[in-house]
Coordinates of C-alpha atoms in Angstrom, one line a residue:
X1 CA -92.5 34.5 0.4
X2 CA -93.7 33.4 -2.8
X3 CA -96.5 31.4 -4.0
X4 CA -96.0 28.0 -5.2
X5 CA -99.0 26.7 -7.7
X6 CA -97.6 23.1 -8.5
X7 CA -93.8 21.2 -7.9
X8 CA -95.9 17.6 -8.0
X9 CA -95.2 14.1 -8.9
X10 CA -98.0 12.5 -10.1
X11 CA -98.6 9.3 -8.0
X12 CA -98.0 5.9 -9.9
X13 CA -101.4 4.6 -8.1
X14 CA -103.8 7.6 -9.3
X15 CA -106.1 6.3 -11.9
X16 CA -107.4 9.4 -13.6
X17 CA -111.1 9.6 -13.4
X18 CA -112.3 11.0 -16.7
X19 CA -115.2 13.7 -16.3
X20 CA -118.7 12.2 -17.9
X21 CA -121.1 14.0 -19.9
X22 CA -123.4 16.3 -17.7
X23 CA -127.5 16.5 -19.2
X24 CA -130.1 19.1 -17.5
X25 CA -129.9 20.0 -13.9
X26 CA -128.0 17.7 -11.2
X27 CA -127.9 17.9 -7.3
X28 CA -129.8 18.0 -4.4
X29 CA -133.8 18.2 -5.5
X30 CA -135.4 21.5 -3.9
X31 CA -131.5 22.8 -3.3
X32 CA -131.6 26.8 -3.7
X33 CA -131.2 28.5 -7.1
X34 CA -129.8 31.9 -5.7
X35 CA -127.3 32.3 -3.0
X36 CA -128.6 34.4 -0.3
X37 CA -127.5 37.6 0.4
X38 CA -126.1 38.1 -3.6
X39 CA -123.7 40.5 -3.4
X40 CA -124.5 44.0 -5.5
X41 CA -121.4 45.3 -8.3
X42 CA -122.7 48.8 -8.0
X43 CA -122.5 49.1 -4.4
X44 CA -119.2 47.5 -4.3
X45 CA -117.5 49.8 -7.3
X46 CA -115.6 52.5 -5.8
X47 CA -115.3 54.8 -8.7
X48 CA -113.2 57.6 -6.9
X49 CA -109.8 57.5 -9.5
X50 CA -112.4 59.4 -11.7
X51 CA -114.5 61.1 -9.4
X52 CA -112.3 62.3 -6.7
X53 CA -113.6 64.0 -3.5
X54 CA -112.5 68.1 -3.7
X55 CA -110.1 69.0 -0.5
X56 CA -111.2 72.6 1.3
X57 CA -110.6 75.4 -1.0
X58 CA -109.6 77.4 1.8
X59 CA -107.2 76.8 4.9
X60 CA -108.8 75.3 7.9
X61 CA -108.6 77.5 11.0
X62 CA -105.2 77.4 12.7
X63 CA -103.8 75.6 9.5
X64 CA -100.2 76.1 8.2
X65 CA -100.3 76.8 4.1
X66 CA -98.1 75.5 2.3
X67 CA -96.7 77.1 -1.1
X68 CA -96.3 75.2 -4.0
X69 CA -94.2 78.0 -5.4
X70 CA -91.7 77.2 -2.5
X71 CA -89.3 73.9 -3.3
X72 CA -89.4 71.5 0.2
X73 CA -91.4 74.2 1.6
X74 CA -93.9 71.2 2.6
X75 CA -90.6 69.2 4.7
X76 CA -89.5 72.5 6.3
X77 CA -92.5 73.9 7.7
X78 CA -92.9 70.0 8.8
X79 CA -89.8 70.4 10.6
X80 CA -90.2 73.6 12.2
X81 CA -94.1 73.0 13.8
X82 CA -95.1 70.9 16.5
X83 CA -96.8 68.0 16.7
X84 CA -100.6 67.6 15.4
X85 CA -100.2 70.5 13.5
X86 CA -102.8 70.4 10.5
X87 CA -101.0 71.6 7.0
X88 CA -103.1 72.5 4.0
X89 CA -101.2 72.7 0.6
X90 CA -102.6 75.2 -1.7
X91 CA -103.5 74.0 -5.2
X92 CA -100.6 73.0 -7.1
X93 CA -97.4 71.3 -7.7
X94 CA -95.7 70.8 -4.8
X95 CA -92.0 69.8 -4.6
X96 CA -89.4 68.1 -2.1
X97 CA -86.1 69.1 -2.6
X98 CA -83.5 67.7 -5.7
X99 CA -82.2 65.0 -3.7
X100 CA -83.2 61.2 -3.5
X101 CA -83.7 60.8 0.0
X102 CA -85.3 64.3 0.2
X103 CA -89.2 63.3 2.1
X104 CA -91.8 64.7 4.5
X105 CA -90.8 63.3 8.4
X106 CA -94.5 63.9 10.0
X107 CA -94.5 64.6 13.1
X108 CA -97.4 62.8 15.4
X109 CA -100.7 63.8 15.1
X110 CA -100.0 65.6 11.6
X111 CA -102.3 66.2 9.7
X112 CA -102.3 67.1 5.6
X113 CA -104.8 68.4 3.6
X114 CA -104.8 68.8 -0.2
X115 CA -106.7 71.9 -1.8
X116 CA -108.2 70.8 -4.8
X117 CA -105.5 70.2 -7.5
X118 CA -102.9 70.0 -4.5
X119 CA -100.3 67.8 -5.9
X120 CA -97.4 66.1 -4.3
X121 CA -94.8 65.3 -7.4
X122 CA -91.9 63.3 -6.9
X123 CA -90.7 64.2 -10.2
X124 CA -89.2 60.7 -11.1
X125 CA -86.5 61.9 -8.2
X126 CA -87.5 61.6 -5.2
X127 CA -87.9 58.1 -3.7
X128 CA -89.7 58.7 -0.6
X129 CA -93.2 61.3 0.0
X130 CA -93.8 60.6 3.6
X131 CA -91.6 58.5 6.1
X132 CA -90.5 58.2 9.6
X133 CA -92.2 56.6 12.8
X134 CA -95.0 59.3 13.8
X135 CA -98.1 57.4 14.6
X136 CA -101.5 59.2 14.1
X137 CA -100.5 61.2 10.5
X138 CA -103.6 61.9 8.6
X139 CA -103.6 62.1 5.0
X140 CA -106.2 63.3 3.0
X141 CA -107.5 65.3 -0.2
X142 CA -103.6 64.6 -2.0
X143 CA -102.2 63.2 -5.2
X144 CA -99.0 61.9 -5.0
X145 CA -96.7 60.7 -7.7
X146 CA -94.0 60.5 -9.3
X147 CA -91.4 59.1 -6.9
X148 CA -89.2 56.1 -7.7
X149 CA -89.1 53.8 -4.3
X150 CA -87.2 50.5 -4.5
X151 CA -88.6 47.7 -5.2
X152 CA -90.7 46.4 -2.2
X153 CA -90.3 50.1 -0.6
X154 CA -93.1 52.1 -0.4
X155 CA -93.9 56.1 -1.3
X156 CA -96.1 56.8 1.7
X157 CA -96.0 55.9 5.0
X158 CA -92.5 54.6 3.6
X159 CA -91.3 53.4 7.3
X160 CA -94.6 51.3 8.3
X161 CA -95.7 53.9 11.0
X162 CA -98.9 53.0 13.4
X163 CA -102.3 54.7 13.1
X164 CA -102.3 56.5 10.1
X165 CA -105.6 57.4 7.9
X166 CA -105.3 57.8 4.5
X167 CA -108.4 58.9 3.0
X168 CA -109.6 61.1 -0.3
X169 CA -106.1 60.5 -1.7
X170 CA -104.8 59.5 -5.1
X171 CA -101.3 57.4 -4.9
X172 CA -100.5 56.9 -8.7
X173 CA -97.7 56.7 -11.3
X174 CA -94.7 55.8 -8.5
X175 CA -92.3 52.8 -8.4
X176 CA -92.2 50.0 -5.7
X177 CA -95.6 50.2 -3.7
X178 CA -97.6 53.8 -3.5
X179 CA -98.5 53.0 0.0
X180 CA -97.3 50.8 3.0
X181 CA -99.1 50.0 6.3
X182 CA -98.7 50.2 9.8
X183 CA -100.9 48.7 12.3
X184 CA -104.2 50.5 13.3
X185 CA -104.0 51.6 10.0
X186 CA -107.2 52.7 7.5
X187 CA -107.1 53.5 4.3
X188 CA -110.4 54.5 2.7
X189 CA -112.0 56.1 -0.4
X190 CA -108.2 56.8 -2.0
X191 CA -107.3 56.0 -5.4
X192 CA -104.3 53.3 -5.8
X193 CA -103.3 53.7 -9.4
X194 CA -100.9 52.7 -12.0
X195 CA -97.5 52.2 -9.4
X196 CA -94.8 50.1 -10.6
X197 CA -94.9 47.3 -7.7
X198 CA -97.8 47.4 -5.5
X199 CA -101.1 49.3 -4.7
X200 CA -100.1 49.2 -1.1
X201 CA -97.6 46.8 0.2
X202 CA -99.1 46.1 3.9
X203 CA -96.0 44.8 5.6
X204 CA -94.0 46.0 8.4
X205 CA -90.7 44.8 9.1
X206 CA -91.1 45.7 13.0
X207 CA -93.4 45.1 15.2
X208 CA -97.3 43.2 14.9
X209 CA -99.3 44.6 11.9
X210 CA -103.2 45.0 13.2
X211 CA -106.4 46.7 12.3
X212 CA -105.6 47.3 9.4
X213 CA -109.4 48.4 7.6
X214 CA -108.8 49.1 3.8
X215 CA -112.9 50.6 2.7
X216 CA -114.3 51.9 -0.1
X217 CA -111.1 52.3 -2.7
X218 CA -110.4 51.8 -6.2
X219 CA -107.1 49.7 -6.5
X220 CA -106.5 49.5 -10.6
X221 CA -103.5 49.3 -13.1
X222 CA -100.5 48.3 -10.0
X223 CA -97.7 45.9 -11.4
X224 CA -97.0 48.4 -14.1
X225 CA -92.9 47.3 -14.1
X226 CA -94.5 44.1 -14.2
X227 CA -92.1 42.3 -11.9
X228 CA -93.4 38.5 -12.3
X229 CA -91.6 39.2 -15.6
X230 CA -88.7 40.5 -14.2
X231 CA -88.3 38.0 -11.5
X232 CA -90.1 35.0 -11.9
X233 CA -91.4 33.4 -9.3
X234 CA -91.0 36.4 -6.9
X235 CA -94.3 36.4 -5.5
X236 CA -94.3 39.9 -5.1
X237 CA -96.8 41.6 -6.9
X238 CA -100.6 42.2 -6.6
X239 CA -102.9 45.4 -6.2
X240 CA -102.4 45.1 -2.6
X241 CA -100.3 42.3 -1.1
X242 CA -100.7 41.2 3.0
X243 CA -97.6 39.8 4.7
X244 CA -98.5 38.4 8.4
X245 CA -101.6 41.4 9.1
X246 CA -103.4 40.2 12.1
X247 CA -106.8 41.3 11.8
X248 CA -108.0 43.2 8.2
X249 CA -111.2 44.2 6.8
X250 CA -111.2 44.7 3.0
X251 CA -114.9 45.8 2.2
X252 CA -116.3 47.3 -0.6
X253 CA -113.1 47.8 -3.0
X254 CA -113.2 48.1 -6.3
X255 CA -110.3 45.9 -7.3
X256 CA -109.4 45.8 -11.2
X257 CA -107.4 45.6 -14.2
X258 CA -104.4 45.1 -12.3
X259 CA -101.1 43.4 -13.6
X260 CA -100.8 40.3 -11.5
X261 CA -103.4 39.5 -8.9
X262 CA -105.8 41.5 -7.4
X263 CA -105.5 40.7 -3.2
X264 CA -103.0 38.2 -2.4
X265 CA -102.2 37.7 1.4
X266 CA -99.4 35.6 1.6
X267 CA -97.5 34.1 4.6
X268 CA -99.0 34.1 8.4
X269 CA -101.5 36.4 7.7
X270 CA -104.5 36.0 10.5
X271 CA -108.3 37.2 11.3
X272 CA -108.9 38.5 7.8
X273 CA -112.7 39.6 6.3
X274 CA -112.8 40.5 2.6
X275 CA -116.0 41.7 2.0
X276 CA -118.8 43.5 -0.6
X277 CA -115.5 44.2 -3.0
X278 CA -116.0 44.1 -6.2
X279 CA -112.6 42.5 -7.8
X280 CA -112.7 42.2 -11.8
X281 CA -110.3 42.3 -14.8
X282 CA -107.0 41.9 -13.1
X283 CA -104.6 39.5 -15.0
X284 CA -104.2 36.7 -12.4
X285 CA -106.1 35.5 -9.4
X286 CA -108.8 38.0 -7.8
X287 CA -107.6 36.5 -4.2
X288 CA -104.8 34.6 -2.8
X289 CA -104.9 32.9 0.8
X290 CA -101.9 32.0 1.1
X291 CA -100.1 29.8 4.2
X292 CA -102.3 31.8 6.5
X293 CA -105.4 31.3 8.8
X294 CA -108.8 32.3 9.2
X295 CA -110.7 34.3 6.8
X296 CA -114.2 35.3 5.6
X297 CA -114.8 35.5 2.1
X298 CA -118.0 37.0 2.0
X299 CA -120.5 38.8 -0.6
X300 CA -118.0 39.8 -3.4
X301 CA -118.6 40.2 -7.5
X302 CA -115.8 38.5 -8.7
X303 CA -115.5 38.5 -12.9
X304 CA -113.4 38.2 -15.6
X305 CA -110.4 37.6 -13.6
X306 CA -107.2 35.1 -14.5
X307 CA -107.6 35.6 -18.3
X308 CA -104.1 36.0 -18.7
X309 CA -101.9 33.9 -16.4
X310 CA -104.6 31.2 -16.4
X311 CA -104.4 31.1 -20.3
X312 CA -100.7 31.3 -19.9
X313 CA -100.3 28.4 -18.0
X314 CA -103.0 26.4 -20.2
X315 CA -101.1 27.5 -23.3
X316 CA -97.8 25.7 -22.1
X317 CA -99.9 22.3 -21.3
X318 CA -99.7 23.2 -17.5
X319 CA -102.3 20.4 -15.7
X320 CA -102.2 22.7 -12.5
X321 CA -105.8 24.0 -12.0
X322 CA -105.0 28.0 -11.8
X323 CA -107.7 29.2 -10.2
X324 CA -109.7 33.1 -9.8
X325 CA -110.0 32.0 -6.1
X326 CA -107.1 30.4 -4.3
X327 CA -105.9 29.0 -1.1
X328 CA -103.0 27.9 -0.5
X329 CA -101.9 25.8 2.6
X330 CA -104.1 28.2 4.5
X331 CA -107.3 27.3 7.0
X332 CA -109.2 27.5 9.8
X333 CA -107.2 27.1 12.9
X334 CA -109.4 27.4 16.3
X335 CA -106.0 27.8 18.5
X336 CA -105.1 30.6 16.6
X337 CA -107.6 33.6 18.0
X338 CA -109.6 35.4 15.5
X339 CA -113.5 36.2 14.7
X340 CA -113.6 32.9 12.8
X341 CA -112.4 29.5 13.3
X342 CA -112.6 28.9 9.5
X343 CA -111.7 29.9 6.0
X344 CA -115.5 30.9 4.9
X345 CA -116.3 31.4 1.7
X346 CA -120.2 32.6 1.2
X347 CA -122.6 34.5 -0.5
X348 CA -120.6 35.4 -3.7
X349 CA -120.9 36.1 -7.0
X350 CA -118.0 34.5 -9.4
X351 CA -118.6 35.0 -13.6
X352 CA -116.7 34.0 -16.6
X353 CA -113.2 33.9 -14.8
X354 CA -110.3 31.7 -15.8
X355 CA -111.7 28.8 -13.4
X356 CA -112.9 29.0 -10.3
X357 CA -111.6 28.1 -6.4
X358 CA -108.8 26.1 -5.6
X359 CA -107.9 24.6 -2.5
X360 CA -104.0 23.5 -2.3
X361 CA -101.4 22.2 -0.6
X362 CA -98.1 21.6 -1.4
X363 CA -96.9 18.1 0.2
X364 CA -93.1 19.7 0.4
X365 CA -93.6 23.2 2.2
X366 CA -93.6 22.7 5.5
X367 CA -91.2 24.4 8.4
X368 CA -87.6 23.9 7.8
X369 CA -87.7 22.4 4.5
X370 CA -86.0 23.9 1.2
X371 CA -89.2 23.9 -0.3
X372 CA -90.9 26.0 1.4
X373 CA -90.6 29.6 -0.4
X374 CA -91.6 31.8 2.8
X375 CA -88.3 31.2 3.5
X376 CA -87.0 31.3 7.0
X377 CA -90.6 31.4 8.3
X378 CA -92.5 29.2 10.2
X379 CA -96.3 28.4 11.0
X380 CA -98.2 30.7 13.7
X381 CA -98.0 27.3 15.8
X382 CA -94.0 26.8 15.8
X383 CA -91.9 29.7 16.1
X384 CA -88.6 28.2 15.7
X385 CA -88.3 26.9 12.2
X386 CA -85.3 24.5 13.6
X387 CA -87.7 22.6 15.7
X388 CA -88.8 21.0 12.4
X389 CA -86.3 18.9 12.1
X390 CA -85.8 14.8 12.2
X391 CA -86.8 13.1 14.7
X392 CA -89.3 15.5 16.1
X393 CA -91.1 16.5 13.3
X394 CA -92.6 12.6 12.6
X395 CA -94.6 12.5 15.9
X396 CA -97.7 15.0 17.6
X397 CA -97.7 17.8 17.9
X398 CA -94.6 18.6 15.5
X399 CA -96.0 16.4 12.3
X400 CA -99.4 18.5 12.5
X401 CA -97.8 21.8 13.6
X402 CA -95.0 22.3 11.5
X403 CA -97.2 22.4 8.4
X404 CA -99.4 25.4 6.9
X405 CA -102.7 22.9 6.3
X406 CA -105.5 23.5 4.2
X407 CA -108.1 22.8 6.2
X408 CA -111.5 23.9 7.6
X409 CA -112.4 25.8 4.4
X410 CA -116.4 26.0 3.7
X411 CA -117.4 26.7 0.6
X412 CA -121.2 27.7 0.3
X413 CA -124.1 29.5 -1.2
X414 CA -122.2 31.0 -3.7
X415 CA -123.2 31.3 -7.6
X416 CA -120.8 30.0 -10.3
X417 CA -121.2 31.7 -13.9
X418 CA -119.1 30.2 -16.4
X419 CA -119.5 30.7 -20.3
X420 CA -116.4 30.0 -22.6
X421 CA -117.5 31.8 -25.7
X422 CA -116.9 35.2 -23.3
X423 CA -113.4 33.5 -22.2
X424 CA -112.8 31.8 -25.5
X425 CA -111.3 28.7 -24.3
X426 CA -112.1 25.0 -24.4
X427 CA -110.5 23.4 -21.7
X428 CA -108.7 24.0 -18.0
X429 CA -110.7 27.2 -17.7
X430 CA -113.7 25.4 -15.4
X431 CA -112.4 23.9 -12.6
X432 CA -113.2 23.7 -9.1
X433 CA -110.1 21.8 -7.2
X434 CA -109.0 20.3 -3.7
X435 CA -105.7 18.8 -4.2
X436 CA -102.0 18.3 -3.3
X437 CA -99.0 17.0 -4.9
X438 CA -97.1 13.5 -4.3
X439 CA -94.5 14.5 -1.3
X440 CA -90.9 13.6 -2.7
X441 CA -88.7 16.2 -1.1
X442 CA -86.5 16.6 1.2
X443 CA -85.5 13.1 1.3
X444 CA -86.4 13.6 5.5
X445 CA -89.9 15.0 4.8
X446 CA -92.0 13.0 6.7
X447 CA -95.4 14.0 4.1
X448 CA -93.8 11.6 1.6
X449 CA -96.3 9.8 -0.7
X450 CA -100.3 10.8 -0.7
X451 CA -100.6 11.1 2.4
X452 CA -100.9 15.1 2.3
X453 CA -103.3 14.3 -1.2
X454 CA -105.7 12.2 1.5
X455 CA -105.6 14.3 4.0
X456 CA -106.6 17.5 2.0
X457 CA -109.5 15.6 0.6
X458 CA -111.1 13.6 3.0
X459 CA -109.8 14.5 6.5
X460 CA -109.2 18.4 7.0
X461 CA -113.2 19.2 6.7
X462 CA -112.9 21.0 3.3
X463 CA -116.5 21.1 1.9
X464 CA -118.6 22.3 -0.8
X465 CA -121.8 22.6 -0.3
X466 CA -125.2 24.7 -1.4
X467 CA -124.1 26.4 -4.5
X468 CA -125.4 26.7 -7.7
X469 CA -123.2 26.1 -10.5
X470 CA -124.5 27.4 -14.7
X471 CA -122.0 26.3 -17.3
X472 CA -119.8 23.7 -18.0
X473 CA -118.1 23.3 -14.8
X474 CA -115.5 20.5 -14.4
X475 CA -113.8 19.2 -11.0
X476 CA -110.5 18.4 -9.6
X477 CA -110.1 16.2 -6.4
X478 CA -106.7 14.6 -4.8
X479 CA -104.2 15.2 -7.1
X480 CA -104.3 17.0 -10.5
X481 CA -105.2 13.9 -12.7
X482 CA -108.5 12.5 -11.1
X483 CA -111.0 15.5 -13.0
X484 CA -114.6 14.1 -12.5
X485 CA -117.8 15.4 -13.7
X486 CA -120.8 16.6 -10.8
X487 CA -121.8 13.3 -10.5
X488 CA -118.7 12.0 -8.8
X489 CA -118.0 15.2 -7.2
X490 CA -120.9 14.4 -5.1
X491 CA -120.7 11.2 -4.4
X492 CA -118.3 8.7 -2.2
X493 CA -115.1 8.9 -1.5
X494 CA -115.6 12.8 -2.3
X495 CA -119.3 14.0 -1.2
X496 CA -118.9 17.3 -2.3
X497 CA -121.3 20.2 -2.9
X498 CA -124.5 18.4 -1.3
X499 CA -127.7 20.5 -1.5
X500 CA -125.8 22.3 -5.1
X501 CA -127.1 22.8 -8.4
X502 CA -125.3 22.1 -11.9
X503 CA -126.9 23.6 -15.3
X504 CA -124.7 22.9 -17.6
X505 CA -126.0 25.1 -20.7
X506 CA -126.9 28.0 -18.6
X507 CA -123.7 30.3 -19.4
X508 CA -122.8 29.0 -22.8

């Protein structure tokens, strides 16, 4: 499960098509000069790491306290009430017992409550805060930190358990993930800071992952062990990363300064609607789509993202065009039920990132091949990733199926800021892409050649159209060499971004 930007051969028969110079304003005469619907930063910024909401200062009725004074006194007066019993933890350090595996087991229908200055420490110990199966645990009004879960473990909600509402909490300073998810699950107003993995890993190793709603947080500073470093290629680090969630709604986030990318939903995720976030300053992409289906991209400020890995990957004389927004062998695909039949992107609000959306697909990653990094998974269409296999796989349905296609993405009304003296770079920082690589591998691969190349860029409805672009915006189309200027971005064979704009001083 890990992304895969490039592993190309260029194609002997690509001529490059160098970009021409770009005077005044181009495109579509009376085409619109604002997107509608702009999306607004301050609405989206969820500023609640600084200004946390303060728990009850006193017990609820019929609430168990719980003394701080008291090692494990949290876990044993867990263990010794009923179900939906509501605990309230006076102000405080609280501890678990000396012992790794020492951890709260809820019980369902719990329900925790933080006093103000209520703190749940791990005390670089403990690995686990809150575990087990219990559906319906609320969480709310808590820090918790300082536990040390394994890498791709989480600290709360460690076992993936259903329905649970975090909400008013602060998850900060732990190893692996601060949070995992079940399905059914919200998590809302909380403050994901500074954990050595993940924000929140949102995966569950049993059982569908639904309805998962994640409103109204601040999500900053994850990837502290920075594990890209440590592993590279591992794909598994973002501020929150999605793995096969059917059905999400990520609205009005503030997403930022993160090690890594900000949201990155990676393998047969489904039904997803990222919405009014505002995602800025994280080190690589601001969103990853990645070999999954159906999404809405919809009224986000996304800025000064991809400063670092983009440059990175410039630096080494990397052609790949690393983009802020990017999907990868992910689309719209009607047989596959959702609220959308496409991979929308509308109505946002990009500025001064490293580049801007790329739409890829890698000609070798497909079902059963050893390319494909979501290893031992298949597409949402094929179950069995054996069926991918010679013979079968070079006729209907198995040559379409057995591949995650980028495809049905619409790309529209959105405004593209772009001005290099803020980013300090000259060149592979303004790019808008729709490409794949020339298919060599396995030697069975029936997507050898261009013919995934083509198909991403003239058959599988990928479109452009209705934006307005200010700066010096460049374009990338088939394959990583052919970089064309507006001009022939718009016209035949491509006919992108009819009815757009391009200024090409505006933004420096």
């Amino acid at each position: 499960m890990v992304i895969k930007w490039r592993n190309w051969a260029v194609p002997v028969a690509a001529p490059a098509l160098l970009a021409g110079s770009c005077v005044g304003t181009q495109g579509t005469q009376g085409a619109p000069t604002e997107p509608t619907g702009a999306p607004s930063a301050a609405r989206s910024a969820a500023r609640v790491c600084a200004e946390p909401a303060a728990g009850p200062a006193q017990a609820p009725p019929g609430a168990v306290p719980v003394d701080p004074s008291v090692v494990g006194d949290l876990a044993a007066k867990t263990r010794n009430n009923p179900p939906n019993t509501t605990f309230w933890l006076r102000p405080g350090a609280h501890r678990l017992p000396p012992d790794r595996y020492s951890q709260v087991i809820p019980r369902p229908g719990n329900r925790y409550l933080g006093a103000p200055g209520a703190v749940l420490d791990g005390r670089r110990t403990n690995q686990y805060a809150f575990g087990g199966s219990a559906p319906d645990v609320t969480i709310r009004h808590l820090t918790v930190q300082g536990f040390v879960a394994p890498h791709n473990e989480g600290v709360v909600n460690h076992d993936s358990a259903d329905g649970w509402t975090i909400e008013h909490t602060t998850i900060q300073h732990n190893s692996g993930a601060g949070l995992m998810a079940g399905a059914r699950q919200r998590v809302s107003a909380s403050c994901l800071r500074g954990n050595g993995q993940y924000g929140m890993n949102a995966y569950k190793a049993t059982g569908p992952l639904t309805g998962l709603v994640v409103e109204g947080n601040e999500i900053t500073g994850n990837n502290t062990d920075d594990w890209e470093r440590k592993r590279p290629g591992c794909g598994c680090t973002a501020g929150i990363k999605f793995w096969a969630v059917n059905g999400a709604d990520v609205r009005r986030n503030w997403v930022h300064d993160n090690r890594g990318a900000g949201l990155w939903a990676d393998t047969n995720n489904n039904d997803f609607r990222f919405e009014d976030n505002l995602i800025e300053a994280n080190d690589g992409a601001a969103l990853i789509y990645e070999t999954s289906y159906n999404a809405v991209i919809v009224k986000n400020t996304i800025r000064r993202n991809n400063w670092v890995e983009g440059r990175r990957h410039a630096d080494r004389g990397d052609s790949f065009p690393f983009a802020t927004v990017y999907v990868s062998e992910s689309g719209g695909e009607p047989r596959i039920k959702a609220r959308t039949d496409r991979i929308e992107i509308h109505r946002n609000v990009l500025e001064d990132n490293w580049s801007g959306i790329t739409l890829w697909e890698n000609a070798d990653r497909f079902c059963n091949s050893p390319a494909n990094t979501s290893a031992g998974h298949c597409t949402l269409l094929v179950p069995r990733a054996a069926r991918c296999a010679r013979p079968a796989i070079a006729t209907a349905p198995l040559y379409a199926d057995c591949r995650w296609k980028t495809q049905r993405v619409d790309v529209h009304d959105n405004r593209f800021v772009l001005d290099k003296s803020v980013l300090k770079c000259s060149v592979k920082c303004d790019r808008m892409a729709v490409l794949a690589n020339y298919g060599t591998y396995p030697d069975w691969s029936p997507y050898q050649g261009e013919q995934v190349a083509d198909a991403i860029t003239h058959r599988q409805r990928n479109r452009w159209r209705d934006n307005v672009y200010l700066g010096p915006w460049t374009f990338v189309a088939h394959d990583p060499s052919r970089v064309l200027d507006f001009g022939q971005w718009q016209s035949a064979p491509y006919d992108q971004d009819a009815g757009s704009t391009l200024d090409p001083r505006a933004g420096g």
